[in-house]
Coordinates of N, CA and C in Angstrom, one line a residue:
M1 N 17.1 -9.5 10.3 CA 16.1 -8.8 9.6 C 15.1 -8.2 10.6
T2 N 14.8 -6.9 10.4 CA 13.8 -6.3 11.3 C 12.6 -5.9 10.4
F3 N 11.5 -6.0 11.0 CA 10.3 -5.6 10.3 C 9.6 -4.4 11.0
A4 N 8.6 -3.9 10.5 CA 7.9 -2.7 11.0 C 7.6 -2.8 12.5
A5 N 7.7 -1.6 13.0 CA 7.3 -1.3 14.4 C 7.1 -2.4 15.3
N6 N 8.1 -2.8 16.0 CA 8.0 -3.8 17.1 C 7.4 -5.1 16.8
T7 N 7.7 -5.6 15.6 CA 7.2 -7.0 15.3 C 8.3 -7.7 14.4
A8 N 8.4 -9.0 14.6 CA 9.3 -9.8 13.8 C 8.5 -10.6 12.8
T9 N 7.2 -10.3 12.7 CA 6.4 -11.0 11.7 C 6.7 -10.4 10.3
P10 N 7.0 -11.3 9.4 CA 7.2 -10.8 8.0 C 5.9 -10.1 7.5
P11 N 6.1 -9.0 6.8 CA 4.9 -8.3 6.3 C 4.2 -9.0 5.1
A12 N 2.9 -8.7 5.0 CA 2.2 -9.1 3.8 C 2.0 -7.9 3.0
I13 N 2.4 -7.9 1.7 CA 2.3 -6.7 0.8 C 1.3 -7.0 -0.3
L14 N 0.3 -6.2 -0.4 CA -0.7 -6.3 -1.5 C -0.4 -5.3 -2.6
L15 N -0.2 -5.9 -3.8 CA 0.1 -5.1 -5.0 C -1.2 -5.0 -5.8
V16 N -1.7 -3.9 -6.1 CA -2.9 -3.7 -6.9 C -2.6 -3.0 -8.2
D17 N -2.6 -3.7 -9.3 CA -2.3 -3.1 -10.6 C -2.9 -4.0 -11.7
D18 N -3.5 -3.3 -12.7 CA -4.1 -4.1 -13.7 C -3.1 -4.6 -14.8
D19 N -1.9 -4.1 -14.8 CA -0.9 -4.5 -15.7 C -0.1 -5.7 -15.1
P20 N -0.2 -6.9 -15.7 CA 0.5 -8.1 -15.2 C 2.0 -7.9 -15.2
D21 N 2.6 -7.2 -16.2 CA 4.0 -7.0 -16.3 C 4.5 -6.1 -15.2
A22 N 3.7 -5.0 -14.9 CA 4.0 -4.1 -13.8 C 4.0 -4.9 -12.5
R23 N 2.9 -5.7 -12.3 CA 2.8 -6.5 -11.1 C 4.0 -7.4 -10.9
M24 N 4.5 -8.0 -12.0 CA 5.7 -8.9 -11.9 C 6.9 -8.1 -11.4
I25 N 7.1 -6.9 -12.0 CA 8.3 -6.1 -11.6 C 8.1 -5.7 -10.1
L26 N 6.9 -5.3 -9.8 CA 6.6 -4.8 -8.4 C 6.9 -6.0 -7.4
R27 N 6.4 -7.2 -7.8 CA 6.5 -8.4 -6.9 C 7.9 -8.7 -6.7
D28 N 8.7 -8.8 -7.8 CA 10.1 -9.2 -7.7 C 10.9 -8.2 -6.8
A29 N 10.7 -6.9 -7.1 CA 11.4 -5.9 -6.3 C 11.0 -5.9 -4.9
A30 N 9.7 -6.0 -4.6 CA 9.3 -6.0 -3.2 C 9.9 -7.2 -2.4
A31 N 9.9 -8.4 -3.1 CA 10.4 -9.6 -2.5 C 11.9 -9.4 -2.2
E32 N 12.6 -8.7 -3.1 CA 14.1 -8.5 -2.9 C 14.3 -7.5 -1.8
A33 N 13.4 -6.5 -1.7 CA 13.6 -5.4 -0.7 C 13.3 -5.9 0.7
V34 N 12.3 -6.8 0.8 CA 11.8 -7.3 2.1 C 11.8 -8.8 2.1
P35 N 13.0 -9.5 2.2 CA 13.0 -10.9 2.2 C 12.1 -11.5 3.3
G36 N 11.4 -12.5 3.0 CA 10.5 -13.1 3.9 C 9.1 -12.6 3.8
A37 N 8.9 -11.5 3.2 CA 7.5 -10.9 3.0 C 6.7 -11.8 2.1
T38 N 5.4 -11.8 2.4 CA 4.4 -12.5 1.6 C 3.9 -11.4 0.6
I39 N 4.0 -11.7 -0.7 CA 3.6 -10.7 -1.7 C 2.3 -11.3 -2.3
W40 N 1.3 -10.4 -2.3 CA 0.0 -10.8 -3.0 C -0.3 -9.8 -4.1
E41 N -0.9 -10.3 -5.2 CA -1.2 -9.5 -6.3 C -2.6 -9.6 -6.7
V42 N -3.2 -8.5 -7.0 CA -4.6 -8.5 -7.6 C -4.6 -7.5 -8.8
G43 N -5.5 -7.7 -9.7 CA -5.5 -6.9 -10.9 C -6.6 -5.8 -11.0
S44 N -7.3 -5.6 -9.9 CA -8.4 -4.6 -10.0 C -8.7 -4.1 -8.6
G45 N -9.4 -3.0 -8.6 CA -9.9 -2.4 -7.3 C -10.9 -3.3 -6.7
E46 N -11.8 -3.9 -7.5 CA -12.8 -4.8 -6.9 C -12.1 -6.0 -6.2
E47 N -11.1 -6.5 -6.9 CA -10.4 -7.7 -6.3 C -9.6 -7.3 -5.1
A48 N -9.1 -6.1 -5.0 CA -8.4 -5.6 -3.8 C -9.4 -5.6 -2.6
M49 N -10.6 -5.1 -2.9 CA -11.6 -5.1 -1.8 C -12.0 -6.6 -1.4
D50 N -12.1 -7.5 -2.3 CA -12.4 -8.9 -2.0 C -11.2 -9.4 -1.1
F51 N -10.0 -9.0 -1.5 CA -8.8 -9.5 -0.7 C -8.9 -8.9 0.8
L52 N -9.2 -7.6 0.9 CA -9.3 -7.0 2.2 C -10.4 -7.6 3.1
Y53 N -11.5 -7.9 2.4 CA -12.6 -8.5 3.2 C -12.6 -10.0 3.2
A54 N -11.5 -10.6 2.6 CA -11.4 -12.1 2.6 C -12.6 -12.8 2.0
R55 N -13.0 -12.3 0.8 CA -14.2 -12.8 0.1 C -13.7 -13.7 -1.1
G56 N -14.6 -14.6 -1.4 CA -14.3 -15.5 -2.6 C -13.0 -16.2 -2.6
R57 N -12.3 -16.1 -3.7 CA -11.0 -16.9 -3.7 C -10.0 -16.3 -2.7
H58 N -10.2 -15.2 -2.1 CA -9.3 -14.6 -1.1 C -9.8 -14.8 0.3
S59 N -10.6 -15.9 0.5 CA -11.2 -16.2 1.8 C -10.1 -16.4 2.9
R60 N -8.9 -16.7 2.5 CA -7.8 -16.9 3.5 C -6.8 -15.8 3.4
A61 N -7.1 -14.7 2.8 CA -6.1 -13.6 2.7 C -5.7 -13.0 4.0
P62 N -4.4 -12.8 4.1 CA -4.0 -12.1 5.4 C -4.3 -10.6 5.3
R63 N -4.1 -10.0 6.5 CA -4.3 -8.5 6.5 C -3.0 -7.9 6.0
P64 N -3.0 -7.1 5.0 CA -1.7 -6.6 4.5 C -1.1 -5.6 5.4
S65 N 0.2 -5.5 5.4 CA 1.0 -4.5 6.1 C 1.2 -3.3 5.2
L66 N 1.1 -3.4 3.9 CA 1.3 -2.4 3.0 C 0.5 -2.7 1.7
I67 N -0.1 -1.6 1.1 CA -0.8 -1.8 -0.1 C -0.2 -0.8 -1.1
T68 N 0.2 -1.3 -2.3 CA 0.5 -0.3 -3.4 C -0.7 -0.4 -4.4
L69 N -1.1 0.8 -4.8 CA -2.3 0.9 -5.6 C -2.1 1.8 -6.8
D70 N -2.4 1.1 -8.0 CA -2.4 1.9 -9.2 C -3.7 2.7 -9.3
I71 N -3.6 3.9 -9.9 CA -4.7 4.8 -10.0 C -5.6 4.4 -11.2
E72 N -4.9 4.2 -12.3 CA -5.6 4.0 -13.6 C -5.8 2.6 -13.9
M73 N -7.0 2.1 -13.5 CA -7.4 0.7 -13.8 C -8.8 0.7 -14.3
P74 N -9.1 -0.3 -15.2 CA -10.5 -0.4 -15.7 C -11.4 -0.8 -14.5
G75 N -12.7 -0.5 -14.7 CA -13.6 -0.8 -13.7 C -13.5 0.2 -12.5
E76 N -13.4 -0.3 -11.3 CA -13.2 0.6 -10.2 C -11.8 1.0 -10.1
G77 N -11.6 2.3 -10.4 CA -10.3 2.9 -10.4 C -9.6 2.9 -9.0
G78 N -8.4 3.3 -9.0 CA -7.6 3.3 -7.7 C -8.1 4.4 -6.7
Q79 N -8.6 5.5 -7.2 CA -9.1 6.5 -6.3 C -10.4 6.0 -5.6
T80 N -11.2 5.4 -6.3 CA -12.5 4.8 -5.7 C -12.1 3.7 -4.7
T81 N -11.2 2.9 -5.0 CA -10.7 1.8 -4.1 C -10.1 2.4 -2.9
L82 N -9.2 3.4 -3.1 CA -8.6 4.1 -1.9 C -9.6 4.7 -1.0
A83 N -10.6 5.3 -1.5 CA -11.7 5.9 -0.7 C -12.4 4.8 0.1
K84 N -12.7 3.7 -0.6 CA -13.4 2.6 0.1 C -12.5 2.0 1.3
I85 N -11.2 1.9 1.0 CA -10.3 1.4 2.0 C -10.3 2.3 3.2
R86 N -10.3 3.6 3.0 CA -10.2 4.5 4.1 C -11.5 4.7 4.8
R87 N -12.6 4.4 4.2 CA -13.9 4.6 4.8 C -14.1 3.5 5.9
D88 N -13.4 2.4 5.8 CA -13.5 1.3 6.7 C -12.4 1.4 7.8
G89 N -12.8 1.7 9.0 CA -11.8 1.9 10.0 C -10.9 0.8 10.3
R90 N -11.3 -0.4 9.9 CA -10.4 -1.6 10.1 C -9.1 -1.5 9.3
F91 N -9.1 -0.7 8.3 CA -8.0 -0.6 7.4 C -7.2 0.7 7.6
A92 N -7.6 1.5 8.5 CA -7.1 2.9 8.7 C -5.6 2.9 8.9
D93 N -5.0 1.8 9.5 CA -3.6 1.9 9.8 C -2.7 1.2 8.8
I94 N -3.3 0.7 7.7 CA -2.5 0.1 6.6 C -2.0 1.2 5.7
P95 N -0.7 1.3 5.5 CA -0.2 2.3 4.6 C -0.6 2.0 3.2
V96 N -1.1 3.0 2.5 CA -1.5 2.8 1.0 C -0.6 3.8 0.2
V97 N 0.2 3.2 -0.6 CA 1.0 4.0 -1.5 C 0.5 4.0 -2.9
V98 N 0.1 5.1 -3.4 CA -0.5 5.2 -4.8 C 0.7 5.3 -5.7
L99 N 0.6 4.4 -6.7 CA 1.6 4.4 -7.8 C 0.9 4.7 -9.1
T100 N 1.4 5.6 -9.9 CA 0.7 6.0 -11.1 C 1.7 6.5 -12.1
S101 N 1.4 6.3 -13.4 CA 2.2 6.9 -14.5 C 1.8 8.3 -14.8
R102 N 0.7 8.8 -14.2 CA 0.2 10.1 -14.5 C 0.6 11.1 -13.5
A103 N 1.4 12.1 -13.9 CA 1.9 13.2 -13.0 C 0.9 14.3 -13.0
D104 N -0.3 14.1 -12.5 CA -1.4 15.0 -12.5 C -1.6 15.6 -11.1
D105 N -1.6 16.9 -11.0 CA -1.8 17.5 -9.6 C -3.2 17.2 -9.1
V106 N -4.2 17.1 -10.0 CA -5.5 16.8 -9.5 C -5.5 15.4 -8.9
Q107 N -4.9 14.4 -9.5 CA -4.8 13.1 -9.0 C -4.1 13.0 -7.7
K108 N -3.0 13.8 -7.6 CA -2.2 13.9 -6.3 C -3.1 14.4 -5.2
R109 N -3.8 15.5 -5.5 CA -4.7 16.1 -4.4 C -5.8 15.1 -4.0
L110 N -6.4 14.5 -5.0 CA -7.5 13.5 -4.8 C -6.9 12.4 -4.0
A111 N -5.8 11.9 -4.3 CA -5.2 10.8 -3.5 C -5.0 11.2 -2.0
A112 N -4.5 12.4 -1.8 CA -4.3 12.9 -0.5 C -5.7 13.0 0.3
V113 N -6.7 13.6 -0.4 CA -8.0 13.7 0.2 C -8.6 12.3 0.5
N114 N -8.3 11.3 -0.4 CA -8.8 10.0 -0.2 C -8.0 9.2 0.9
G115 N -6.9 9.7 1.4 CA -6.2 9.1 2.4 C -4.9 8.3 2.1
A116 N -4.4 8.6 0.9 CA -3.1 7.9 0.6 C -2.0 8.3 1.5
N117 N -1.2 7.4 1.9 CA 0.0 7.7 2.7 C 1.1 8.3 1.9
S118 N 1.1 8.0 0.6 CA 2.2 8.5 -0.3 C 1.7 8.4 -1.7
F119 N 2.3 9.2 -2.5 CA 2.0 9.2 -4.0 C 3.3 9.2 -4.7
A120 N 3.4 8.2 -5.6 CA 4.7 8.0 -6.3 C 4.4 7.8 -7.8
L121 N 5.2 8.4 -8.6 CA 5.1 8.2 -10.1 C 5.9 6.9 -10.4
K122 N 5.2 6.2 -11.3 CA 5.9 5.0 -11.9 C 7.0 5.4 -12.8
P123 N 8.2 5.0 -12.6 CA 9.3 5.4 -13.5 C 9.1 4.8 -14.9
A124 N 9.8 5.3 -15.8 CA 9.6 4.9 -17.2 C 10.1 3.5 -17.5
T125 N 11.2 3.1 -16.9 CA 11.8 1.8 -17.2 C 11.5 0.8 -16.2
P126 N 11.5 -0.5 -16.5 CA 11.3 -1.6 -15.5 C 12.4 -1.5 -14.4
A127 N 13.6 -1.2 -14.8 CA 14.7 -1.2 -13.7 C 14.4 -0.1 -12.7
E128 N 13.9 1.1 -13.2 CA 13.6 2.2 -12.4 C 12.4 1.9 -11.5
L129 N 11.4 1.2 -12.1 CA 10.2 0.9 -11.3 C 10.6 -0.1 -10.2
G130 N 11.5 -1.1 -10.5 CA 12.0 -2.0 -9.5 C 12.7 -1.3 -8.4
A131 N 13.5 -0.3 -8.7 CA 14.3 0.4 -7.7 C 13.3 1.2 -6.8
A132 N 12.3 1.8 -7.5 CA 11.3 2.6 -6.7 C 10.6 1.8 -5.7
I133 N 10.1 0.6 -6.2 CA 9.3 -0.2 -5.3 C 10.1 -0.8 -4.2
R134 N 11.4 -1.1 -4.4 CA 12.3 -1.5 -3.4 C 12.4 -0.5 -2.3
Q135 N 12.6 0.8 -2.7 CA 12.6 1.9 -1.7 C 11.3 2.0 -0.9
I136 N 10.2 2.0 -1.6 CA 8.9 2.1 -1.0 C 8.6 1.0 0.0
T137 N 8.8 -0.2 -0.4 CA 8.5 -1.3 0.5 C 9.5 -1.3 1.7
E138 N 10.7 -1.0 1.4 CA 11.7 -1.0 2.6 C 11.3 0.1 3.6
Y139 N 10.9 1.3 3.1 CA 10.5 2.3 4.0 C 9.3 1.9 4.8
W140 N 8.2 1.5 4.1 CA 6.9 1.3 4.8 C 6.9 0.0 5.6
T141 N 7.8 -0.9 5.3 CA 7.8 -2.2 6.1 C 8.9 -2.3 7.1
Q142 N 10.0 -1.5 7.0 CA 11.1 -1.7 7.9 C 11.5 -0.4 8.6
L143 N 11.4 0.7 8.0 CA 11.9 2.0 8.6 C 10.8 2.8 9.2
H144 N 9.6 2.9 8.6 CA 8.5 3.7 9.1 C 8.0 3.1 10.4
Q145 N 7.9 3.9 11.4 CA 7.3 3.4 12.7 C 6.1 4.4 13.1
R146 N 5.0 3.8 13.1 CA 3.8 4.6 13.4 C 3.7 4.8 14.9
P147 N 3.5 6.0 15.4 CA 3.4 6.2 16.8 C 2.2 5.4 17.4
A148 N 2.4 4.9 18.6 CA 1.3 4.2 19.3 C 0.2 5.2 19.7
C149 N -1.0 4.9 19.4 CA -2.1 5.7 19.9 C -2.6 5.2 21.2
E150 N -2.9 6.1 22.1 CA -3.4 5.8 23.4 C -4.7 6.5 23.6
D151 N -5.6 5.9 24.3 CA -6.9 6.6 24.6 C -6.5 7.7 25.7
T152 N -6.9 8.9 25.4 CA -6.7 10.0 26.4 C -8.0 10.8 26.5
D153 N -8.1 11.6 27.5 CA -9.2 12.4 27.7 C -9.3 13.6 26.7
G154 N -8.2 13.8 26.0 CA -8.2 14.9 25.0 C -6.8 15.0 24.5
P155 N -6.6 16.0 23.7 CA -5.3 16.2 23.1 C -4.2 16.5 24.1
T156 N -3.0 16.1 23.9 CA -1.9 16.4 24.8 C -0.9 17.3 24.0
T157 N -0.1 18.0 24.8 CA 0.9 18.8 24.2 C 2.2 18.5 24.8
A158 N 3.3 18.7 24.0 CA 4.6 18.5 24.6 C 5.0 19.7 25.3
S159 N 5.7 19.6 26.4 CA 6.2 20.7 27.1 C 7.6 21.1 26.7
A160 N 7.9 22.4 26.7 CA 9.2 22.8 26.2 C 10.3 22.6 27.1

């Protein structure tokens, strides 16, 4: 089993969705796609921030390798949560995949502006949702490799 970019450490995946049934499907599919991963679930944007900052009942929360984030949640919605995550540089390298049942171009653009790495529609059936999250978690935890950033005196260009 290989995990993301040069590490054998099993990933920690944070699922943020207010629907417990959706979280169950997401959790089971992510666990199947990435055996050995630690799957964490929270039901709100506020709780996601508590998890990231290791506050309250999440005081021992690990740093996630991937966050899936529902947009439409009561209280602090997914867009607000996404913007907060991206405002804190400590979380800049954590992929955030927005999952929503709303195929709205405004929401897609807003997610892009707020820093989402990907935007995916929740499929209509539980089986399709499970298949989608398996593909998403496999890509972001096993296939995707983020280029290493090095401090340089300025931008570099590739020579032809």
